[in-house]
Short mmCIF file of C-alpha atoms in Angstrom, two decimals:
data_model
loop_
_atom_site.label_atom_id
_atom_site.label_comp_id
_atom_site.label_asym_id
_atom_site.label_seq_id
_atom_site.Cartn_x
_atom_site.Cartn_y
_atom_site.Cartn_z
CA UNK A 11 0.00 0.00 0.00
CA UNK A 12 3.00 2.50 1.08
CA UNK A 13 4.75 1.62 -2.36
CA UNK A 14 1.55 2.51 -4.64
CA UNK A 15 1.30 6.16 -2.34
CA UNK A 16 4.93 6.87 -3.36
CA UNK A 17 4.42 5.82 -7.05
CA UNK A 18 1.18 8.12 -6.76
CA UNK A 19 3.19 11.16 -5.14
CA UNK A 20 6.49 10.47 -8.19
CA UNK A 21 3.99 10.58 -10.69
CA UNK A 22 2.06 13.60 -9.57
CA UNK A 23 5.26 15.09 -9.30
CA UNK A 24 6.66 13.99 -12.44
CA UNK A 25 3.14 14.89 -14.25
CA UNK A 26 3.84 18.82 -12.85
CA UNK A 27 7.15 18.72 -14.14
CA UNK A 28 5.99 18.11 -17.42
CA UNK A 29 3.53 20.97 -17.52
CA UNK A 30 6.14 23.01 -16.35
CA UNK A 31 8.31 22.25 -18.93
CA UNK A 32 5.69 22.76 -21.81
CA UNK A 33 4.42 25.84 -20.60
CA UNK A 34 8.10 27.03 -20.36
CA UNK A 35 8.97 26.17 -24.34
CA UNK A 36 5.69 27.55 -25.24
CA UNK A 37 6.79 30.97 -23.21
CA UNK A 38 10.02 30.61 -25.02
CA UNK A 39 8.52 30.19 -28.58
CA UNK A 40 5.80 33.47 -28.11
CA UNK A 41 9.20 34.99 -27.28
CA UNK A 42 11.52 34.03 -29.81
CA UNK A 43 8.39 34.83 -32.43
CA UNK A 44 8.27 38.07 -30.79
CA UNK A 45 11.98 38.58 -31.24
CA UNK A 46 12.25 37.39 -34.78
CA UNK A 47 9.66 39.86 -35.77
CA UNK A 48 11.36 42.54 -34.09
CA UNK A 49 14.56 41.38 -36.19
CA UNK A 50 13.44 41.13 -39.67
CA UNK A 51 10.96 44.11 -39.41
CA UNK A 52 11.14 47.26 -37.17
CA UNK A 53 7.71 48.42 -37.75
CA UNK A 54 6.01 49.36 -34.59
CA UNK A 55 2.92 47.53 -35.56
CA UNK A 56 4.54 44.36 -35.39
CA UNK A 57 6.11 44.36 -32.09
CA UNK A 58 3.01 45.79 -30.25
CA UNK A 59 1.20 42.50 -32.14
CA UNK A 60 3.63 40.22 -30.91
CA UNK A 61 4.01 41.94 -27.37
CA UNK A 62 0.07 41.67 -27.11
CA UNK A 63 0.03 37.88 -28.49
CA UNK A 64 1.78 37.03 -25.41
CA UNK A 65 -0.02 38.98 -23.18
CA UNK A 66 -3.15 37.95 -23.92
CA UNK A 67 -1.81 34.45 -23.98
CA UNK A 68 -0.51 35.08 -20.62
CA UNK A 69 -3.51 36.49 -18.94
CA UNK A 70 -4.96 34.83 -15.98
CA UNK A 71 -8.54 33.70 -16.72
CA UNK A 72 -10.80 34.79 -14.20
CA UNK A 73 -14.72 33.81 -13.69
CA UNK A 74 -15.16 37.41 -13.38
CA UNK A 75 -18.02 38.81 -11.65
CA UNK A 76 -21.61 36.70 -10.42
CA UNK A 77 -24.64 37.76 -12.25
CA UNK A 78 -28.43 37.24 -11.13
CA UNK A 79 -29.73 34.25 -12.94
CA UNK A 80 -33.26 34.14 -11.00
CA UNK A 81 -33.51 30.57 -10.44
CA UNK A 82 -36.51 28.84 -11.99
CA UNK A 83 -38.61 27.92 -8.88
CA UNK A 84 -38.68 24.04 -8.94
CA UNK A 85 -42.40 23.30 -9.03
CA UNK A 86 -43.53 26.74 -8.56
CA UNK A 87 -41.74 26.43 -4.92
CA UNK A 88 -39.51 29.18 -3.37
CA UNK A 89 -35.68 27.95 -2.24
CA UNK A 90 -35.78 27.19 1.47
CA UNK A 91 -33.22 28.62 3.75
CA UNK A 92 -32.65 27.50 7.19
CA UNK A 93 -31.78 29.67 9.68
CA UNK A 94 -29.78 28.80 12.69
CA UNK A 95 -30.48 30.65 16.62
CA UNK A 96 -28.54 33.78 15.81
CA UNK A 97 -30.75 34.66 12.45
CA UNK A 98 -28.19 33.68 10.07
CA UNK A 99 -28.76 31.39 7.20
CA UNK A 100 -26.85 28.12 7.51
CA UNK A 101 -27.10 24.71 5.04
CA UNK A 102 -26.73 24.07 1.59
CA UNK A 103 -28.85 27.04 0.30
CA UNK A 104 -27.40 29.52 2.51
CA UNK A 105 -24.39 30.09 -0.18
CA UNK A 106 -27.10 30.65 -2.89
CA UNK A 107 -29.11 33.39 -0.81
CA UNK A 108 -25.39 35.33 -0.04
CA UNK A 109 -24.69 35.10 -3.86
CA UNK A 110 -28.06 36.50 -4.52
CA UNK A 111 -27.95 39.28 -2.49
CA UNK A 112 -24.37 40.35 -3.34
CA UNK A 113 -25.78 40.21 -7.22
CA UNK A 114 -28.96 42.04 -6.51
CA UNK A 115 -27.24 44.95 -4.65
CA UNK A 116 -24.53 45.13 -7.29
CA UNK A 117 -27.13 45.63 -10.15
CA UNK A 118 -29.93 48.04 -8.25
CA UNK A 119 -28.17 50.02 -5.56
CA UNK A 120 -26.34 53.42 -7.19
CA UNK A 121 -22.51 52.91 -6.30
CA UNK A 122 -22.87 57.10 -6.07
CA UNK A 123 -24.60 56.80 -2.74
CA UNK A 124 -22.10 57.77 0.47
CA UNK A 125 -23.83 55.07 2.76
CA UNK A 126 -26.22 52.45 2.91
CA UNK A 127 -28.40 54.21 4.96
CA UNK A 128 -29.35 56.67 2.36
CA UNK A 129 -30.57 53.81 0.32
CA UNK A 130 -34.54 55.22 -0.10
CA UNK A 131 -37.27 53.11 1.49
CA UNK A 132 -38.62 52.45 -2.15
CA UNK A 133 -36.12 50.81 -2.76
CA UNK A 134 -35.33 48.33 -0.33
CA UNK A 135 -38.85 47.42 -0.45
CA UNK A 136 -37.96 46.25 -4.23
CA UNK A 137 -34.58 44.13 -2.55
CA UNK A 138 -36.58 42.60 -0.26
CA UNK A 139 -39.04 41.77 -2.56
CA UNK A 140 -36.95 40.37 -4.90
CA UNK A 141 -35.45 37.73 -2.06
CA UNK A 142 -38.94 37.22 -0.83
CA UNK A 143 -39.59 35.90 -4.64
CA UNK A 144 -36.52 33.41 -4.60
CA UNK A 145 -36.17 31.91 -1.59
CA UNK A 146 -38.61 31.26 1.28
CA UNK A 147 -37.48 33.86 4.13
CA UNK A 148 -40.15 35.65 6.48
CA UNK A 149 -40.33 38.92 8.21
CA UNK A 150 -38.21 38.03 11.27
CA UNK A 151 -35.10 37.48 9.09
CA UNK A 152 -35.21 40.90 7.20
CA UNK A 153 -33.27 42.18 9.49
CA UNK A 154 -30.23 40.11 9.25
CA UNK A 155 -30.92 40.18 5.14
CA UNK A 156 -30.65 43.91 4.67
CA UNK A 157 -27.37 44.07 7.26
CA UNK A 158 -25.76 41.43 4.74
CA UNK A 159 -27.02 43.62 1.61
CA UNK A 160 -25.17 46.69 3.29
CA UNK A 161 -22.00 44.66 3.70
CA UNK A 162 -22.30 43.71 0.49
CA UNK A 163 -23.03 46.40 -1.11
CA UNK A 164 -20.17 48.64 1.06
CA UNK A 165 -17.76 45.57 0.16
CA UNK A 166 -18.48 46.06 -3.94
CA UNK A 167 -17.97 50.14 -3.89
CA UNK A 168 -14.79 49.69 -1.44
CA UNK A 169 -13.70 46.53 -4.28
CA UNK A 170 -14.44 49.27 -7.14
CA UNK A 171 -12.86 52.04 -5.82
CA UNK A 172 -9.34 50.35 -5.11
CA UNK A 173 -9.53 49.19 -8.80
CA UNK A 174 -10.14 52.93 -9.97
CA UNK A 175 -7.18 54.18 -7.60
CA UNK A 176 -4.44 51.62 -8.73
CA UNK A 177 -5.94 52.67 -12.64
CA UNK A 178 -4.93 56.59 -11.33
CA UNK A 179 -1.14 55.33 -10.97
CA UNK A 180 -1.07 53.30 -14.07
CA UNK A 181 -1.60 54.26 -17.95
CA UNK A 182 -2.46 51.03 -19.19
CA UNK A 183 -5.62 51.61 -21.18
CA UNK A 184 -6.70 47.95 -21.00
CA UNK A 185 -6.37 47.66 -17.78
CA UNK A 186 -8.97 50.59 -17.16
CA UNK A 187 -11.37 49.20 -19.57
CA UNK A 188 -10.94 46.29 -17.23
CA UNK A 189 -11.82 47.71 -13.44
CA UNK A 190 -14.47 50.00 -14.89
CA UNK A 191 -16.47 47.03 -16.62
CA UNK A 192 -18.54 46.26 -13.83
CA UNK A 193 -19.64 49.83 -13.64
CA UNK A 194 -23.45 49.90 -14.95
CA UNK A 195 -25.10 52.78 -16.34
CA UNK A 196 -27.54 52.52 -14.17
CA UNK A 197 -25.32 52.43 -11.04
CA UNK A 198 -23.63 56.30 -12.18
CA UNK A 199 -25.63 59.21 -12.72
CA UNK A 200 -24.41 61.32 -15.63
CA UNK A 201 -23.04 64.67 -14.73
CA UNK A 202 -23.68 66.41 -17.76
#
């Protein structure tokens, strides 16, 4: 049993090795392509194509932002949450409801608000609606549900505006198209 672990562990490690080693020649061929093209032609055009072949090629892939995807009620039945004796959800559905709320706030509260408090009372009455809809909460727990949708919410703008600060420092234009995707229209009010 001991002698099929170690052959497990050598080939795991042997299996990493190889990936290493093909994601190093492929680094080395985007940059001796890049390099070559540089050599035979000094046209600007060329090297920013190469330099952004391997960039792009080199870019960490990210899932990028949750969006609301209202879940189809199974059987015309809301999602049940348990709550345990402090009023916080807990159990399998209790990840779903946290999503849902972070992706609600994110797509209906203005970002141009300075606190949650001045969220208007029309408003919330639409948030809690909406989680009212999806999963199967009553009053007692609205509480608890609008404290997380402030944390969330306050998380998001604090998440935004460190993006928009390290954009200040740099000039990279794609990298400010980046942080300032998940601005909505709808979450900035024009000032013109």
């Amino acid at each position: 049993m001991k002698q099929s672990s170690k052959q497990a562990v050598k080939g795991a490690k042997k299996e990493r090795r190889a990936i290493a080693a093909a994601l190093r020649d492929e680094l080395e061929y985007l940059e001796d392509i890049e390099f070559s093209e540089s050599d035979t032609d000094s046209n600007s055009e060329s090297d920013s194509d190469a330099t952004t072949a391997l960039s792009l090629h080199m870019k960490k892939k990210t899932r990028g932002p949750a969006k609301i995807d209202f879940v189809a009620l199974i059987d015309g039945k809301r999602i049940e949450v348990i709550f345990n004796e402090y009023g916080q959800p807990v159990g399998r559905n209790s990840n779903r409801l946290s999503s849902f709320i972070g992706c609600l706030v994110r797509q209906m509260v203005p970002l141009t608000l300075d606190s949650w408090h001045r969220v208007e009372s029309d408003l919330r009455e639409r948030l809690w609606t909406c989680v009212k809809q999806q999963f199967n909460v009553d009053g007692s727990h609205r509480r608890y549900i609008m404290s997380a949708m402030g944390r969330s919410w306050r998380n998001y703008k604090l998440v935004l505006t460190r993006k928009i600060r390290a954009l200040v420092k740099s000039n990279d234009v794609t990298r400010k198209l980046e942080a300032l995707e998940g601005l909505k229209s709808k979450n900035i009010k024009s000032e013109q």
